GROMACS .gro file of C-alpha atoms in nm:
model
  187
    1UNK     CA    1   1.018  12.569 -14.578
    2UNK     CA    2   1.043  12.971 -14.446
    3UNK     CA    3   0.940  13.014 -14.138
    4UNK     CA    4   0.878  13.339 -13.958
    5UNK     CA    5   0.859  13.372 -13.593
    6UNK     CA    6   0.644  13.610 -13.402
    7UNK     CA    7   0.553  13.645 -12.963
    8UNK     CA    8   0.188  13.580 -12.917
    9UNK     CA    9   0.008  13.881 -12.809
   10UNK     CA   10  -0.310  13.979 -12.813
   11UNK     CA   11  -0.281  14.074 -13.223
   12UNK     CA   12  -0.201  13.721 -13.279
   13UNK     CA   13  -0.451  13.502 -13.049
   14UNK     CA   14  -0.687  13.415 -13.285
   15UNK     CA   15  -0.344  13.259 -13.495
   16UNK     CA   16  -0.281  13.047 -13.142
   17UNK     CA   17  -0.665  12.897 -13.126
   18UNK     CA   18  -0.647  12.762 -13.431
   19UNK     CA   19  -0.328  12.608 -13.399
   20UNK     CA   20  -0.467  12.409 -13.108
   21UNK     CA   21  -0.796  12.385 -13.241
   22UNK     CA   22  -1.085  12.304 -12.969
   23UNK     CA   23  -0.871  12.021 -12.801
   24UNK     CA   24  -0.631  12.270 -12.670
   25UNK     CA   25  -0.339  12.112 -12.850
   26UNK     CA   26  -0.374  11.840 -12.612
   27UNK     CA   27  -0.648  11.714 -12.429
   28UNK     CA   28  -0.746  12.061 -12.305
   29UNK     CA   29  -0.399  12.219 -12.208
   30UNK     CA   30  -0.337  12.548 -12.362
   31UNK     CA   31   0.004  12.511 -12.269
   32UNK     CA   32  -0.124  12.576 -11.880
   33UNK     CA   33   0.016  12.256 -11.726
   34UNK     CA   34   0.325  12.443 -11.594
   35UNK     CA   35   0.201  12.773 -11.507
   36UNK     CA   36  -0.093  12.635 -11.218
   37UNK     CA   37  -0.140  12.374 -10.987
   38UNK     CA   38  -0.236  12.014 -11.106
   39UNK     CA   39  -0.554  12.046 -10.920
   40UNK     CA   40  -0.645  12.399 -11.098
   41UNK     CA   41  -0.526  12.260 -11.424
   42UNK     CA   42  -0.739  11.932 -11.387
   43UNK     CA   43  -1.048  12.177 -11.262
   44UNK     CA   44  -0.940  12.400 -11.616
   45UNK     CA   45  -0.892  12.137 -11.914
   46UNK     CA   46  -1.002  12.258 -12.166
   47UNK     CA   47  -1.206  12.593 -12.214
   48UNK     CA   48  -1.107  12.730 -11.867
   49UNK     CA   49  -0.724  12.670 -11.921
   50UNK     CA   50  -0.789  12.861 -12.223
   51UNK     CA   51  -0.930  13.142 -12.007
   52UNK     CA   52  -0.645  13.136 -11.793
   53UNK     CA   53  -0.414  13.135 -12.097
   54UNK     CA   54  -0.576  13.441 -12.232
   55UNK     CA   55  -0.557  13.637 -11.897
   56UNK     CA   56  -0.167  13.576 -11.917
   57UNK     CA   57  -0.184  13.727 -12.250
   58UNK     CA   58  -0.403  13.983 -12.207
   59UNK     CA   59  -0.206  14.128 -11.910
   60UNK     CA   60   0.089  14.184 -12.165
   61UNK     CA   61   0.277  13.871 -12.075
   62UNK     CA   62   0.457  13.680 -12.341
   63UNK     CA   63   0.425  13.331 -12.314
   64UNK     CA   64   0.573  13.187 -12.591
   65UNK     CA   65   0.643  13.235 -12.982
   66UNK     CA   66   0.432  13.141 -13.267
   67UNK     CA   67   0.603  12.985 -13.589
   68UNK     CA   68   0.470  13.055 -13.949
   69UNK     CA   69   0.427  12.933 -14.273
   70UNK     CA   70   0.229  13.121 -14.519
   71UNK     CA   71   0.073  13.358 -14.354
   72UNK     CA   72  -0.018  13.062 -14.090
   73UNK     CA   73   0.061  12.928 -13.758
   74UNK     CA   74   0.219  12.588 -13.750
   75UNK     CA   75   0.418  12.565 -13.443
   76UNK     CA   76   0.452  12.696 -13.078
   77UNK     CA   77   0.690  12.721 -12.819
   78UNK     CA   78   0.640  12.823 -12.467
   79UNK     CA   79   0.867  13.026 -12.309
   80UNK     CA   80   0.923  13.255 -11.999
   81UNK     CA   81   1.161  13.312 -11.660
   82UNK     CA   82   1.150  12.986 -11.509
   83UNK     CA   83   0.972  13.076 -11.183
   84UNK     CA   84   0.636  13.119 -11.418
   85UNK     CA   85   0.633  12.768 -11.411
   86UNK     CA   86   0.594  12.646 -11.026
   87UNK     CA   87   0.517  12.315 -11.121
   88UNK     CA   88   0.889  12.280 -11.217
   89UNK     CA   89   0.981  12.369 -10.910
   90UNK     CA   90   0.757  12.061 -10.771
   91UNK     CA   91   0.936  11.819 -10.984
   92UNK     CA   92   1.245  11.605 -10.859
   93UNK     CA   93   1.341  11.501 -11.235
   94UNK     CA   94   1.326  11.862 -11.319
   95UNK     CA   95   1.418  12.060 -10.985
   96UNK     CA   96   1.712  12.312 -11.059
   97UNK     CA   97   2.038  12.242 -11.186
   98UNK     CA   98   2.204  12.530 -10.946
   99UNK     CA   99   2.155  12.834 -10.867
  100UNK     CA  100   2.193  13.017 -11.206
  101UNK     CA  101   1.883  13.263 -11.291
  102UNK     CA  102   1.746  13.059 -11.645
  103UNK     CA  103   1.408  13.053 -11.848
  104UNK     CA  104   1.273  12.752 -11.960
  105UNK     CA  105   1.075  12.606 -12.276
  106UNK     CA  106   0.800  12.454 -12.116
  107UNK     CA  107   0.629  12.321 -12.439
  108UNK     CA  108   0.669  12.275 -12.831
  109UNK     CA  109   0.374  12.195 -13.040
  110UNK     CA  110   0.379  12.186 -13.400
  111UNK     CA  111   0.079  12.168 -13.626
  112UNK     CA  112   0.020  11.752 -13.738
  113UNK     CA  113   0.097  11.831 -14.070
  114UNK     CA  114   0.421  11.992 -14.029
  115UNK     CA  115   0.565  11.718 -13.806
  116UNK     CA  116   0.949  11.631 -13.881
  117UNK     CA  117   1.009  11.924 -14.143
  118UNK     CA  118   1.236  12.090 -13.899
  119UNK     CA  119   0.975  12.339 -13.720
  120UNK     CA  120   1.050  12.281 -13.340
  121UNK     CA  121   1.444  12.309 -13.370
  122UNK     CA  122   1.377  12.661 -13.573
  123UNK     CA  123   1.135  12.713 -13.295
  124UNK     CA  124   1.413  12.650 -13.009
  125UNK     CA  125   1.694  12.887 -13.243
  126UNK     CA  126   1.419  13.151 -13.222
  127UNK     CA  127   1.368  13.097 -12.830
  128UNK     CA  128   1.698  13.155 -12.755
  129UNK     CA  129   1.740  13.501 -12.945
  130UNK     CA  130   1.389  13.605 -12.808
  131UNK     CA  131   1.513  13.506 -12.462
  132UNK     CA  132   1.837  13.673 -12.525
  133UNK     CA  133   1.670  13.978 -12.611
  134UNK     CA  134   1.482  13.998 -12.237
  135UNK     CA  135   1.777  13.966 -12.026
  136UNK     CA  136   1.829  13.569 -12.045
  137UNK     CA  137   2.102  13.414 -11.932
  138UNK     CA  138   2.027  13.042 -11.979
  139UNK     CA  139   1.763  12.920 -12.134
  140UNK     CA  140   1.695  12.512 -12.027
  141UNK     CA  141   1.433  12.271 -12.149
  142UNK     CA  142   1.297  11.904 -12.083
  143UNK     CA  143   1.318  11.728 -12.321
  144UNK     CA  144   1.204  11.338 -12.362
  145UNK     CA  145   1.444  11.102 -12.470
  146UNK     CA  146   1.328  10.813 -12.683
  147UNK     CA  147   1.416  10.448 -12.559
  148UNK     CA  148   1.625  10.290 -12.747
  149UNK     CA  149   1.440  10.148 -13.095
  150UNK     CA  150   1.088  10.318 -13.005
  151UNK     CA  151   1.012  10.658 -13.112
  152UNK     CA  152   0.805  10.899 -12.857
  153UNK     CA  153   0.473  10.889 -12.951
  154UNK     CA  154   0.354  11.293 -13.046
  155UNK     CA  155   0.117  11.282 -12.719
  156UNK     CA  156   0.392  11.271 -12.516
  157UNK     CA  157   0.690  11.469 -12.683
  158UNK     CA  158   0.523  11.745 -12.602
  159UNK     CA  159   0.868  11.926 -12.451
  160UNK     CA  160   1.057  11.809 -12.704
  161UNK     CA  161   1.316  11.567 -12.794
  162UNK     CA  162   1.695  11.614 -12.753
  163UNK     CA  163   1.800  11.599 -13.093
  164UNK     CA  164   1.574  11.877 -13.162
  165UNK     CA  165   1.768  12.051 -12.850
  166UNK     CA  166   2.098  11.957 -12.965
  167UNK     CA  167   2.044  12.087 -13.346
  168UNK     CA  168   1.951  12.416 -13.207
  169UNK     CA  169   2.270  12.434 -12.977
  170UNK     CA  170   2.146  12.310 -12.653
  171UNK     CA  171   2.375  12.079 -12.406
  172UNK     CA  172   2.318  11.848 -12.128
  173UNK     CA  173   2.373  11.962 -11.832
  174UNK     CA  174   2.171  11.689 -11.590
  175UNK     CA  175   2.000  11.389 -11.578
  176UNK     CA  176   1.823  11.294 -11.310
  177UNK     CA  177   1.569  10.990 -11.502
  178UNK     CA  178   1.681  10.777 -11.822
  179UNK     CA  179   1.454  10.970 -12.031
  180UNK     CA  180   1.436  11.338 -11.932
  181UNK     CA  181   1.757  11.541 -11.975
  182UNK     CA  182   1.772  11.871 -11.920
  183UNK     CA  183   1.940  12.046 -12.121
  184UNK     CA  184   2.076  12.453 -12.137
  185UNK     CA  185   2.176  12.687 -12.424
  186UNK     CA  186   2.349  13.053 -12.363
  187UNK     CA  187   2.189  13.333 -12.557
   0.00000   0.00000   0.00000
């Protein structure tokens, strides 16, 4: 399958509704869960997360890239400097690995369909030239590590999973919980 890969911006947010159709992707996030506090995005789910999404947009922010198919959105990968996402900075599993400036990939979501055809690895190469291309130094994500024999279920693999990390040239770099890694690439 071709894929093309494109930021969102304002051009193309009509492309990122309908990938995540009136749920939000899931259960009302629109990929604000990192961005805000849990209490505003409790308060949000739903349409006013995708409010607040918008305003990021609309002030000329990118927050992640769109993958295509067709002519059509299938996939999505957030994306930014990782103080855009204080709620990483709340979490012990995910707290900083030193000191090093990095961006983070706060979210992958790929259209049901589409699923295991490849799309969030090409989504993660992508990342890391379009975070290359800002300044990036590192760029680190979260992914969740399947126990052994069970497979994630979608709900919940949300940030990805490390073999879709490790195919587009990420590395471990910490582990602070059995099933959350984080894990770095250098554009």
């Amino acid at each position: 399958m071709k894929l093309d890969y494109h930021p969102l911006t304002g051009e193309r947010w009509r492309d990122f509704e309908r990938l995540f159709g009136p749920r939000g992707a899931c259960g009302g996030c629109w990929c604000m869960l990192w961005r805000t506090s849990r209490k505003a995005f409790e308060a949000g789910k739903g349409e006013g997360n995708r409010r607040a999404m918008k305003r990021v947009v609309d002030a000329g922010e990118i927050p992640g890239l769109l993958a295509y198919t067709g002519g059509k959105a299938i996939g999505w990968c957030a994306l930014a400097p990782r103080e855009r996402y204080p709620a990483l900075g709340r979490s012990r599993i995910m707290a900083p690995v030193d000191e090093r400036p990095c961006w983070s990939v706060a979210c992958l979501f790929v259209d049901r369909r589409h699923r295991g055809a490849g799309v969030a690895t090409g989504l993660l190469r992508a990342a890391v030239r379009f975070a290359g291309r800002a300044g990036a130094q590192l760029l680190e994500g979260y992914p969740v590590e399947p126990k052994k024999g069970r497979p994630v279920p979608d709900a919940f693999a949300w940030t990805g999973v490390p073999a879709a990390f490790r195919k587009a040239g990420f590395r471990e770099v910490a582990r602070r919980s059995p099933t959350r890694p984080i894990m770095r690439a250098e554009p």
